[in-house]
Coordinates of C-alpha atoms and ligand atoms in Angstrom, one line a residue:
X1269 CA -74.0 -115.6 105.6
X1270 CA -72.0 -118.8 104.8
X1271 CA -73.8 -122.1 105.0
X1272 CA -72.1 -125.5 105.3
X1273 CA -73.4 -128.7 103.7
X1274 CA -72.8 -132.2 105.1
X1275 CA -73.9 -135.3 103.1
X1276 CA -74.1 -138.8 104.4
X1277 CA -74.4 -141.7 102.0
X1278 CA -75.4 -144.6 104.3
X1279 CA -76.5 -148.1 103.5
X1280 CA -80.1 -147.3 103.0
X1281 CA -80.3 -143.6 102.3
X1282 CA -78.7 -140.3 101.4
X1283 CA -79.0 -137.4 103.9
X1284 CA -78.1 -133.7 103.7
X1285 CA -77.7 -131.4 106.6
X1286 CA -77.1 -127.7 106.1
X1287 CA -75.9 -125.6 109.0
X1288 CA -75.0 -122.0 109.7
X1289 CA -72.4 -121.2 112.4
X1290 CA -72.1 -117.4 112.4
X1291 CA -72.0 -115.8 115.9
X1292 CA -75.1 -116.9 117.9
X1293 CA -76.7 -118.3 114.8
X1294 CA -75.5 -121.8 115.3
X1295 CA -78.1 -124.1 113.9
X1296 CA -79.3 -126.6 111.4
X1297 CA -81.1 -124.7 108.7
X1298 CA -82.2 -127.6 106.6
X1299 CA -82.3 -131.4 106.5
X1300 CA -83.3 -133.6 103.6
X1301 CA -83.2 -137.4 103.4
X1302 CA -84.4 -140.1 101.0
X1303 CA -84.1 -143.8 100.9
X1304 CA -82.4 -145.4 97.8
X1305 CA -85.2 -148.1 97.5
X1306 CA -87.9 -145.4 97.3
X1307 CA -86.2 -142.6 95.3
X1308 CA -84.4 -144.9 92.9
X1309 CA -86.4 -148.1 92.6
X1310 CA -85.0 -148.9 89.1
X1311 CA -81.8 -150.2 90.8
X1312 CA -83.8 -153.0 92.5
X1313 CA -82.2 -152.6 95.9
X1314 CA -83.9 -153.8 99.1
X1315 CA -82.8 -151.7 102.1
X1316 CA -80.1 -150.3 99.9
X1317 CA -78.5 -153.7 98.9
X1318 CA -78.8 -155.9 95.8
X1319 CA -80.2 -159.4 96.0
X1320 CA -77.8 -162.3 96.2
X1321 CA -78.5 -166.0 96.8
X1322 CA -75.5 -166.3 99.1
X1323 CA -76.2 -164.4 102.4
X1324 CA -72.5 -163.7 102.8
X1325 CA -72.3 -161.7 99.6
X1326 CA -73.7 -158.2 100.0
X1327 CA -73.2 -155.5 97.3
X1328 CA -74.8 -152.3 96.1
X1329 CA -74.7 -150.1 93.0
X1330 CA -72.1 -147.3 92.8
X1331 CA -74.1 -145.8 89.9
X1332 CA -77.1 -145.6 92.3
X1333 CA -75.0 -143.7 94.9
X1334 CA -73.9 -141.3 92.1
X1335 CA -77.5 -140.8 90.9
X1336 CA -78.6 -140.2 94.4
X1337 CA -76.0 -137.5 94.9
X1338 CA -77.2 -135.8 91.7
X1339 CA -80.8 -136.0 92.8
X1340 CA -80.0 -134.6 96.3
X1341 CA -78.0 -131.7 94.9
X1342 CA -80.9 -130.8 92.6
X1343 CA -83.5 -131.0 95.4
X1344 CA -81.3 -128.8 97.7
X1345 CA -81.3 -126.2 95.0
X1346 CA -85.1 -125.9 95.3
X1347 CA -85.0 -125.8 99.1
X1348 CA -82.0 -123.8 100.3
X1349 CA -80.0 -120.8 98.9
X1350 CA -77.3 -123.0 97.6
X1351 CA -75.3 -119.9 96.5
X1352 CA -74.5 -119.4 100.2
X1353 CA -72.9 -122.8 100.7
X1354 CA -69.2 -122.0 101.4
X1355 CA -67.9 -125.6 102.0
X1356 CA -69.1 -129.1 101.5
X1357 CA -68.0 -132.3 103.3
X1358 CA -69.3 -135.8 103.4
X1359 CA -69.7 -139.1 105.1
X1360 CA -70.3 -142.5 103.7
X1361 CA -70.8 -146.1 104.8
X1362 CA -67.4 -147.5 105.5
X1363 CA -65.4 -150.2 103.8
X1364 CA -67.4 -150.4 100.5
X1365 CA -65.2 -150.0 97.4
X1366 CA -65.7 -148.6 93.9
X1367 CA -63.7 -149.9 91.0
X1368 CA -63.1 -147.4 88.1
X1369 CA -61.4 -147.9 84.7
X1370 CA -59.3 -145.7 82.5
X1371 CA -62.3 -143.7 81.2
X1372 CA -63.0 -142.3 84.7
X1373 CA -60.5 -139.4 84.7
X1374 CA -61.8 -137.8 81.5
X1375 CA -65.5 -138.5 82.5
X1376 CA -65.0 -136.9 85.9
X1377 CA -63.2 -133.8 84.5
X1378 CA -65.6 -133.3 81.6
X1379 CA -69.1 -133.6 83.1
X1380 CA -71.4 -131.6 80.9
X1381 CA -74.0 -129.6 82.9
X1382 CA -76.6 -130.1 80.1
X1383 CA -77.1 -133.8 80.8
X1384 CA -77.7 -135.8 84.0
X1385 CA -74.4 -137.1 85.5
X1386 CA -75.5 -140.7 85.5
X1387 CA -75.6 -140.9 81.7
X1388 CA -72.1 -139.6 81.5
X1389 CA -70.5 -142.0 84.0
X1390 CA -72.1 -145.3 83.1
X1391 CA -69.0 -146.5 81.4
X1392 CA -66.4 -145.7 84.1
X1393 CA -66.8 -148.8 86.3
X1394 CA -64.6 -151.9 86.0
X1395 CA -67.0 -153.6 88.4
X1396 CA -70.7 -152.8 88.3
X1397 CA -71.4 -153.8 91.9
X1398 CA -69.6 -152.6 95.0
X1399 CA -69.1 -154.9 97.9
X1400 CA -70.3 -153.2 101.1
X1401 CA -69.7 -153.5 104.8
X1402 CA -72.4 -156.1 105.3
X1403 CA -70.4 -158.6 103.1
X1404 CA -68.8 -161.5 105.0
X1405 CA -67.6 -163.6 102.0
X1406 CA -63.8 -163.1 102.3
X1407 CA -62.8 -165.4 105.2
X1408 CA -60.2 -167.1 102.9
X1409 CA -58.7 -163.7 101.9
X1410 CA -58.6 -162.6 105.5
X1411 CA -56.6 -165.7 106.3
X1412 CA -54.2 -165.2 103.4
X1413 CA -53.5 -161.5 104.1
X1414 CA -53.0 -162.2 107.8
X1415 CA -50.5 -164.9 107.1
X1416 CA -48.6 -162.8 104.5
X1417 CA -48.2 -159.8 106.9
X1418 CA -46.9 -162.0 109.7
X1419 CA -50.0 -162.7 111.7
X1420 CA -53.0 -161.2 113.4
X1421 CA -51.1 -159.1 115.9
X1422 CA -48.9 -157.6 113.3
X1423 CA -51.8 -156.5 111.2
X1424 CA -53.8 -155.2 114.1
X1425 CA -50.9 -153.3 115.5
X1426 CA -50.1 -151.6 112.3
X1427 CA -53.5 -151.0 110.8
X1428 CA -55.7 -150.8 113.9
X1429 CA -57.7 -154.0 113.2
X1430 CA -57.1 -157.6 112.5
X1431 CA -58.4 -158.8 109.2
X1432 CA -62.2 -158.4 108.9
X1433 CA -64.3 -159.8 106.0
X1434 CA -65.9 -156.5 105.2
X1435 CA -62.7 -154.5 105.2
X1436 CA -61.6 -153.2 101.8
X1437 CA -58.3 -155.1 101.5
X1438 CA -59.8 -158.6 101.8
X1439 CA -62.5 -157.5 99.3
X1440 CA -60.0 -156.2 96.8
X1441 CA -58.0 -159.4 97.1
X1442 CA -61.2 -161.5 96.4
X1443 CA -61.9 -159.3 93.3
X1444 CA -58.3 -159.8 92.1
X1445 CA -58.5 -163.6 92.6
X1446 CA -61.9 -164.0 91.0
X1447 CA -61.8 -161.5 88.2
X1448 CA -58.1 -160.9 87.4
X1449 CA -58.8 -159.3 84.0
X1450 CA -61.3 -156.8 85.5
X1451 CA -58.9 -156.1 88.3
X1452 CA -56.2 -155.4 85.7
X1453 CA -58.5 -153.0 83.9
X1454 CA -59.1 -151.1 87.2
X1455 CA -57.1 -147.9 87.3
X1456 CA -58.6 -146.5 90.5
X1457 CA -60.1 -148.1 93.6
X1458 CA -62.1 -145.7 95.8
X1459 CA -64.0 -146.0 99.0
X1460 CA -67.7 -144.9 98.8
X1461 CA -66.6 -141.6 100.5
X1462 CA -63.7 -140.8 98.1
X1463 CA -65.8 -141.8 95.1
X1464 CA -68.6 -139.4 95.9
X1465 CA -66.1 -136.6 96.8
X1466 CA -64.5 -137.2 93.3
X1467 CA -67.8 -136.7 91.6
X1468 CA -68.2 -133.4 93.3
X1469 CA -64.7 -132.2 92.6
X1470 CA -64.3 -133.5 89.1
X1471 CA -61.0 -135.3 89.9
X1472 CA -59.9 -138.2 92.0
X1473 CA -60.3 -137.3 95.7
X1474 CA -57.9 -138.7 98.4
X1475 CA -59.0 -141.1 101.2
X1476 CA -58.8 -139.7 104.7
X1477 CA -57.3 -141.6 107.6
X1478 CA -60.7 -142.1 109.2
X1479 CA -62.0 -144.1 106.3
X1480 CA -58.5 -145.4 105.3
X1481 CA -58.2 -147.2 108.6
X1482 CA -61.2 -149.4 107.6
X1483 CA -59.2 -151.1 104.9
X1484 CA -56.5 -153.3 106.5
X1485 CA -54.2 -151.4 104.2
X1486 CA -53.1 -148.2 106.0
X1487 CA -50.4 -147.6 108.6
X1488 CA -52.6 -146.1 111.3
X1489 CA -50.0 -143.9 113.0
X1490 CA -48.0 -142.9 109.9
X1491 CA -51.3 -142.2 108.0
X1492 CA -50.1 -143.6 104.7
X1493 CA -50.5 -147.0 102.8
X1494 CA -48.5 -149.8 104.4
X1495 CA -46.5 -151.4 101.6
X1496 CA -46.5 -154.8 103.4
X1497 CA -50.3 -154.9 103.5
X1498 CA -50.6 -153.7 99.9
X1499 CA -48.2 -156.5 98.7
X1500 CA -50.2 -159.1 100.7
X1501 CA -53.5 -157.9 99.1
X1502 CA -53.1 -157.6 95.3
X1503 CA -50.5 -156.7 92.7
X1504 CA -49.9 -153.0 91.8
X1505 CA -52.3 -151.9 94.4
X1506 CA -50.3 -148.8 95.2
X1507 CA -50.9 -147.3 91.8
X1508 CA -54.7 -148.0 92.0
X1509 CA -55.3 -146.3 95.4
X1510 CA -55.7 -142.6 95.8
X1511 CA -53.3 -141.0 98.3
X1512 CA -54.2 -140.7 102.0
X1513 CA -54.7 -137.1 103.0
X1514 CA -55.6 -135.5 106.3
X1515 CA -59.3 -135.3 107.0
X1516 CA -59.3 -131.5 106.9
X1517 CA -57.7 -131.3 103.5
X1518 CA -59.4 -129.0 101.0
X1519 CA -59.6 -131.1 97.8
X1520 CA -60.6 -128.2 95.5
X1521 CA -63.8 -126.4 94.5
X1522 CA -67.1 -127.8 93.5
X1523 CA -66.8 -128.8 89.8
X1524 CA -68.5 -126.6 87.1
X1525 CA -71.2 -129.3 86.5
X1526 CA -72.8 -128.5 89.9
X1527 CA -72.3 -124.8 89.6
X1528 CA -73.8 -124.6 86.1
X1529 CA -76.5 -127.2 86.5
X1530 CA -77.9 -126.2 89.9
X1531 CA -76.5 -122.7 90.6
X1532 CA -74.1 -123.6 93.4
X1533 CA -71.2 -121.3 94.3
X1534 CA -67.7 -122.6 93.8
X1535 CA -67.8 -124.1 97.4
X1536 CA -64.7 -125.6 99.0
X1537 CA -64.7 -129.4 99.1
X1538 CA -63.3 -131.0 102.2
X1539 CA -62.1 -134.7 102.1
X1540 CA -64.9 -137.0 102.9
X1541 CA -64.7 -139.7 105.6
X1542 CA -66.6 -142.8 106.9
X1543 CA -69.9 -142.5 108.8
X1544 CA -68.4 -143.5 112.1
X1545 CA -65.6 -140.9 112.1
X1546 CA -68.1 -138.3 111.0
X1547 CA -70.6 -139.4 113.7
X1548 CA -67.8 -138.9 116.3
X1549 CA -67.9 -135.2 115.4
X1550 CA -71.7 -135.1 115.0
X1551 CA -72.1 -136.5 118.6
X1552 CA -69.6 -134.0 119.9
X1553 CA -67.1 -136.6 121.0
X1554 CA -64.1 -134.4 120.3
X1555 CA -62.2 -135.2 123.5
X1556 CA -61.6 -138.4 125.5
X1557 CA -63.9 -139.7 128.3
X1558 CA -67.4 -140.1 126.9
X1559 CA -68.7 -142.9 124.6
X1560 CA -71.5 -143.0 122.1
X1561 CA -73.8 -145.9 121.4
X1562 CA -75.4 -145.7 118.0
X1563 CA -78.4 -148.0 117.4
X1564 CA -79.2 -148.0 113.7
X1565 CA -79.2 -150.8 111.1
X1566 CA -76.0 -151.9 113.0
X1567 CA -75.3 -151.1 116.6
X1568 CA -71.9 -149.4 117.2
X1569 CA -70.0 -148.3 120.3
X1570 CA -67.4 -145.6 119.8
X1571 CA -65.4 -142.9 121.4
X1572 CA -62.4 -140.7 120.8
X1573 CA -58.9 -141.7 121.9
X1574 CA -55.9 -139.4 122.2
X1575 CA -53.5 -142.2 121.4
X1576 CA -53.9 -145.4 119.3
X1577 CA -53.8 -148.3 121.7
X1578 CA -52.4 -151.6 120.6
X1579 CA -55.6 -153.4 119.8
X1580 CA -55.4 -157.1 120.6
X1581 CA -59.1 -157.5 121.3
X1582 CA -59.8 -159.3 118.0
X1583 CA -63.1 -157.6 117.9
X1584 CA -62.9 -153.8 117.8
X1585 CA -61.1 -151.3 115.6
X1586 CA -58.9 -148.3 116.0
X1587 CA -59.7 -145.7 113.3
X1588 CA -58.3 -142.3 112.6
X1589 CA -60.5 -139.5 114.0
X1590 CA -61.2 -136.5 111.8
X1591 CA -59.7 -134.3 114.5
X1592 CA -56.3 -136.0 113.9
X1593 CA -56.5 -138.2 117.0
X1594 CA -58.0 -141.7 117.0
X1595 CA -61.3 -143.4 117.7
X1596 CA -62.2 -146.9 119.1
X1597 CA -65.2 -148.7 117.5
X1598 CA -67.0 -152.0 117.9
X1599 CA -69.7 -152.9 115.4
X1600 CA -72.6 -155.4 115.9
X1601 CA -74.4 -156.2 112.6
X1602 CA -77.5 -157.6 114.2
X1603 CA -78.7 -154.3 115.8
X1604 CA -82.0 -152.9 114.7
X1605 CA -82.1 -155.7 112.3
X1606 CA -82.5 -158.2 115.2
X1607 CA -84.9 -155.9 117.1
X1608 CA -87.1 -155.6 114.1
X1609 CA -87.1 -159.4 113.4
X1610 CA -88.1 -160.1 117.0
X1611 CA -90.8 -157.4 117.0
X1612 CA -92.2 -158.7 113.7
X1613 CA -92.2 -162.3 114.9
X1614 CA -94.2 -161.3 118.0
X1615 CA -96.5 -159.1 115.8
X1616 CA -95.9 -156.1 118.1
X1617 CA -95.6 -152.4 117.4
X1618 CA -92.7 -150.4 119.0
X1619 CA -95.0 -149.4 121.9
X1620 CA -95.8 -153.0 122.7
X1621 CA -92.1 -153.7 122.4
X1622 CA -91.3 -151.0 125.1
X1623 CA -94.2 -152.2 127.3
X1624 CA -92.8 -155.7 127.2
X1625 CA -89.5 -154.4 128.5
X1626 CA -91.1 -152.3 131.2
X1627 CA -93.2 -155.2 132.4
X1628 CA -90.5 -157.9 132.6
X1629 CA -87.9 -158.0 135.5
X1630 CA -84.2 -157.9 134.8
X1631 CA -82.6 -161.2 133.6
X1632 CA -86.0 -162.9 133.5
X1633 CA -85.9 -163.7 129.7
X1634 CA -82.6 -165.6 129.6
X1635 CA -79.9 -164.9 127.1
X1636 CA -80.4 -164.5 123.4
X1637 CA -77.7 -164.5 120.8
X1638 CA -79.5 -162.8 117.9
X1639 CA -77.4 -163.7 115.0
X1640 CA -80.1 -163.5 112.4
X1641 CA -77.4 -162.5 109.9
X1642 CA -73.7 -163.3 110.0
X1643 CA -72.4 -161.3 112.9
X1644 CA -69.3 -159.1 113.1
X1645 CA -68.9 -159.1 116.9
X1646 CA -68.3 -161.8 117.9
X1647 CA -67.3 -163.2 114.5
X1648 CA -70.1 -165.6 113.3
X1649 CA -70.2 -166.6 109.7
X1650 CA -73.1 -169.0 109.8
X1651 CA -76.3 -167.2 111.1
X1652 CA -78.3 -168.7 113.9
X1653 CA -80.3 -167.5 116.9
X1654 CA -79.5 -169.1 120.2
X1655 CA -81.6 -168.8 123.4
X1656 CA -80.6 -170.0 126.8
X1657 CA -82.4 -170.2 130.1
X1658 CA -85.9 -169.2 129.1
X1659 CA -87.0 -170.8 125.8
X1660 CA -90.6 -169.5 125.9
X1661 CA -91.7 -167.0 123.3
X1662 CA -93.4 -163.8 124.2
X1663 CA -92.5 -160.5 126.0
X1664 CA -89.5 -162.2 127.7
X1665 CA -87.9 -162.7 124.3
X1666 CA -87.7 -158.9 124.0
X1667 CA -86.0 -158.6 127.4
X1668 CA -83.6 -161.4 126.5
X1669 CA -82.7 -159.7 123.2
X1670 CA -82.3 -156.1 124.6
X1671 CA -80.3 -157.2 127.6
X1672 CA -78.1 -159.5 125.6
X1673 CA -77.3 -156.8 123.0
X1674 CA -76.4 -154.4 125.8
X1675 CA -74.2 -157.0 127.5
X1676 CA -72.5 -157.8 124.3
X1677 CA -71.8 -154.1 123.7
X1678 CA -70.4 -153.6 127.3
X1679 CA -68.2 -156.7 127.0
X1680 CA -66.9 -156.2 123.5
X1681 CA -66.1 -152.5 124.0
X1682 CA -64.1 -153.0 127.2
X1683 CA -60.9 -153.4 125.1
X1684 CA -61.0 -149.6 124.6
X1685 CA -60.0 -149.3 128.3
X1686 CA -62.3 -146.3 128.8
X1687 CA -64.1 -146.0 132.1
X1688 CA -67.5 -145.3 130.8
X1689 CA -69.4 -142.8 133.0
X1690 CA -71.5 -141.2 130.4
X1691 CA -73.0 -142.7 127.3
X1692 CA -74.6 -140.6 124.5
X1693 CA -77.3 -142.7 122.8
X1694 CA -78.1 -142.0 119.2
X1695 CA -79.8 -143.7 116.2
X1696 CA -83.4 -144.8 115.7
X1697 CA -83.6 -147.1 118.7
X1698 CA -82.2 -144.4 121.0
X1699 CA -85.8 -142.9 121.0
X1700 CA -86.8 -145.9 123.1
X1701 CA -86.4 -145.0 126.8
X1702 CA -86.8 -148.6 128.0
X1703 CA -83.9 -149.8 125.9
X1704 CA -81.8 -146.9 127.3
X1705 CA -82.8 -147.9 130.9
X1706 CA -81.3 -151.4 130.3
X1707 CA -78.2 -149.7 128.8
X1708 CA -77.7 -147.5 131.9
X1709 CA -78.0 -150.5 134.2
X1710 CA -75.8 -152.8 132.2
X1711 CA -73.0 -150.3 131.7
X1712 CA -73.5 -148.7 135.1
X1713 CA -73.3 -145.3 133.3
X1714 CA -75.5 -142.3 132.9
X1715 CA -77.2 -142.3 129.5
X1716 CA -78.3 -139.3 127.6
X1717 CA -80.3 -139.1 124.4
X1718 CA -78.8 -137.0 121.7
X1719 CA -81.2 -134.7 119.9
X1720 CA -79.1 -135.2 116.8
X1721 CA -80.9 -137.5 114.4
X1722 CA -78.4 -137.5 111.6
X1723 CA -75.1 -137.5 113.5
X1724 CA -73.0 -138.6 110.5
X1725 CA -74.3 -135.9 108.1
X1726 CA -74.2 -133.2 110.9
X1727 CA -70.6 -134.3 111.6
X1728 CA -69.7 -133.8 108.0
X1729 CA -71.3 -130.3 108.0
X1730 CA -69.4 -129.4 111.2
X1731 CA -66.2 -130.7 109.5
X1732 CA -66.9 -128.4 106.6
X1733 CA -67.3 -125.5 108.9
X1734 CA -64.1 -126.3 110.8
X1735 CA -62.0 -126.8 107.7
X1736 CA -63.4 -123.6 106.1
X1737 CA -62.6 -121.5 109.2
X1738 CA -59.1 -122.9 109.3
X1739 CA -58.4 -122.3 105.6
X1740 CA -59.6 -118.8 105.9
X1741 CA -57.1 -118.1 108.7
X1742 CA -59.7 -118.2 111.5
X1743 CA -58.4 -121.1 113.5
X1744 CA -61.0 -122.6 115.8
X1745 CA -61.1 -125.5 118.2
X1746 CA -63.3 -128.6 117.8
X1747 CA -65.0 -127.7 121.0
X1748 CA -66.1 -124.4 119.6
X1749 CA -67.2 -125.9 116.3
X1750 CA -69.5 -128.5 117.9
X1751 CA -70.9 -126.1 120.6
X1752 CA -74.7 -125.6 120.2
X1753 CA -75.1 -128.6 117.9
X1754 CA -74.3 -131.7 119.9
X1755 CA -75.2 -131.1 123.6
X1756 CA -77.2 -134.0 124.9
X1757 CA -80.8 -133.4 126.0
X1758 CA -80.4 -132.7 129.8
X1759 CA -83.9 -133.8 130.6
X1760 CA -83.2 -137.2 128.9
X1761 CA -80.7 -138.3 131.5
X1762 CA -81.2 -141.8 132.8
X1763 CA -79.1 -142.7 135.9
X1764 CA -78.1 -146.3 136.5
X1765 CA -79.7 -148.3 139.3
X1766 CA -77.0 -149.6 141.6
X1767 CA -78.8 -152.9 142.4
X1768 CA -79.6 -153.7 138.9
X1769 CA -76.1 -152.9 137.8
X1770 CA -74.7 -155.3 140.4
X1771 CA -77.1 -158.0 139.1
X1772 CA -76.1 -157.3 135.5
X1773 CA -72.4 -157.7 136.5
X1774 CA -73.2 -161.3 137.3
X1775 CA -75.6 -161.7 134.4
X1776 CA -72.7 -160.6 132.2
X1777 CA -70.6 -163.6 133.3
X1778 CA -73.6 -165.8 132.3
X1779 CA -73.8 -164.1 129.0
X1780 CA -70.1 -164.8 128.4
X1781 CA -70.6 -168.5 129.1
X1782 CA -73.6 -168.6 126.7
X1783 CA -71.7 -166.8 124.0
X1784 CA -68.7 -169.1 124.3
X1785 CA -71.1 -172.1 124.1
X1786 CA -72.9 -170.8 121.0
X1787 CA -69.6 -170.3 119.3
X1788 CA -68.6 -173.9 120.1
X1789 CA -65.9 -172.8 122.5
X1790 CA -67.3 -173.7 125.9
X1791 CA -69.6 -175.9 128.1
X1792 CA -73.4 -175.5 128.3
X1793 CA -74.4 -172.7 130.6
X1794 CA -77.1 -174.5 132.5
X1795 CA -75.2 -174.7 135.8
X1796 CA -74.2 -171.0 135.6
X1797 CA -77.8 -170.0 134.9
X1798 CA -79.1 -172.1 137.8
X1799 CA -76.4 -170.6 140.2
X1800 CA -77.3 -167.1 139.1
X1801 CA -81.0 -167.7 139.7
X1802 CA -80.3 -169.0 143.2
X1803 CA -78.0 -166.1 144.1
X1804 CA -80.3 -163.5 142.8
X1805 CA -83.6 -165.1 143.4
X1806 CA -84.3 -164.2 139.7
Ligands
XUL1032 C1 -68.0 -149.9 110.6 C2 -69.1 -150.5 109.8 C3 -70.5 -149.9 109.8 C4 -70.7 -149.1 108.5 C5 -72.1 -148.7 108.4 O1 -66.9 -150.6 110.7 O2 -68.9 -151.5 109.2 O3 -70.7 -149.1 110.9 O4 -69.8 -148.0 108.5 O5 -72.3 -147.7 107.5

């Protein structure tokens, strides 16, 4: 009976989900996850990233990601019947880039099964550290690229996003400017996703439109590199990038290294994608109308879109969806990161955190802009936490934080133009019902918890099953593929409270004034807060 393997290389960990999809047996048969810090401490990462004096520079080790992949494939051999795995697909943190030199082709093609992979690929990198999505050090390059392509609107219309510091194009440009000789010695630039797929296939894998749209380099609708953006970014970039290929592309069979070293079958490899496009599938968002809010290291709001809207929001992104359609996404860097900081500062456990939310009335904590780290939405390069309307520390801080995060998500995802009636909540913080209650009231939407804990890895496994069925001449719909895996927990439904939603509609305007003030773009919000308190007796 065929099995399908989905891998997810995230910021902090590597996860594998193995599923079976035959007839009524539609289930996850195995899950394995380990954190980079714990499993591979010799790389010296902290929460998956390398230390830097400048908080805007965030990198990780591509060799570590490779070693993690090898470790995982070996562990799976001991835990599942890997000979039954018919197809493999993967997901990875988006935007991060891997720089390879001329030795890479031969090393990839000639991996000897008698030695660990890591020893054989040490020499293939033209850059030892990979910039990742948490990096915000390329403001200058964003400006240069934007000007060279004819402005923000031109870049956003063509690629789905205005220039963002973490996007791969600005990162490549910075590398070219700072280390021109190393850039010249680079023969291939991969995303984390296509790099890991290359290790499995033994040759350079393509980039799929889902992950390619996180680069400021791809023509979103044509699904190929946009020559104007390539020219604006760095010389001879076209020759260094892998081709763009549809997400369901079969990129070959698992290389002999994996078959001989661990006993895998010659499984079909499907093009990897980014974690957000994979999570779209893993949360069952294969048609328009529903949205997911994922609360992990970062918080993200996303949903499928049949067409690519012109995105003039300046905040969100339009990415390719692995179904061939599109997805809208807005990312907040200070997600769980901020919740953890506040909880730690108050010396509370998660239970006390929830109790504090349950005990405090809506809008009683004021507004908090929790920019502990440089923020993506709205763009904030110098970190700083701002508090308005209720400066006292204590349980009200938690209410201020959680409400402000939900208000920011509602405001900054409205550009997608989707009437949100149902939200699927996922990620670690989605286990907290009190947070979900605030979400339901702020959005005025029904909120369901998703049982799926590893939506990106599950999405990758479902993509493997979908592509395999299609390649075998058993065409199947996305709806059929996700059935039985992604249904929300019916009993978890939280309905919005009408009165509280009305109150939050006004509190939302106060939030907007506070945010504009914190960004140095508007007046102090005292008057607006006083008016709100009068009107709502809050
Ligand atoms: C998406 C983004 C993050 C990373 C996290 O634009 O930057 O969600 O993909 O892995």
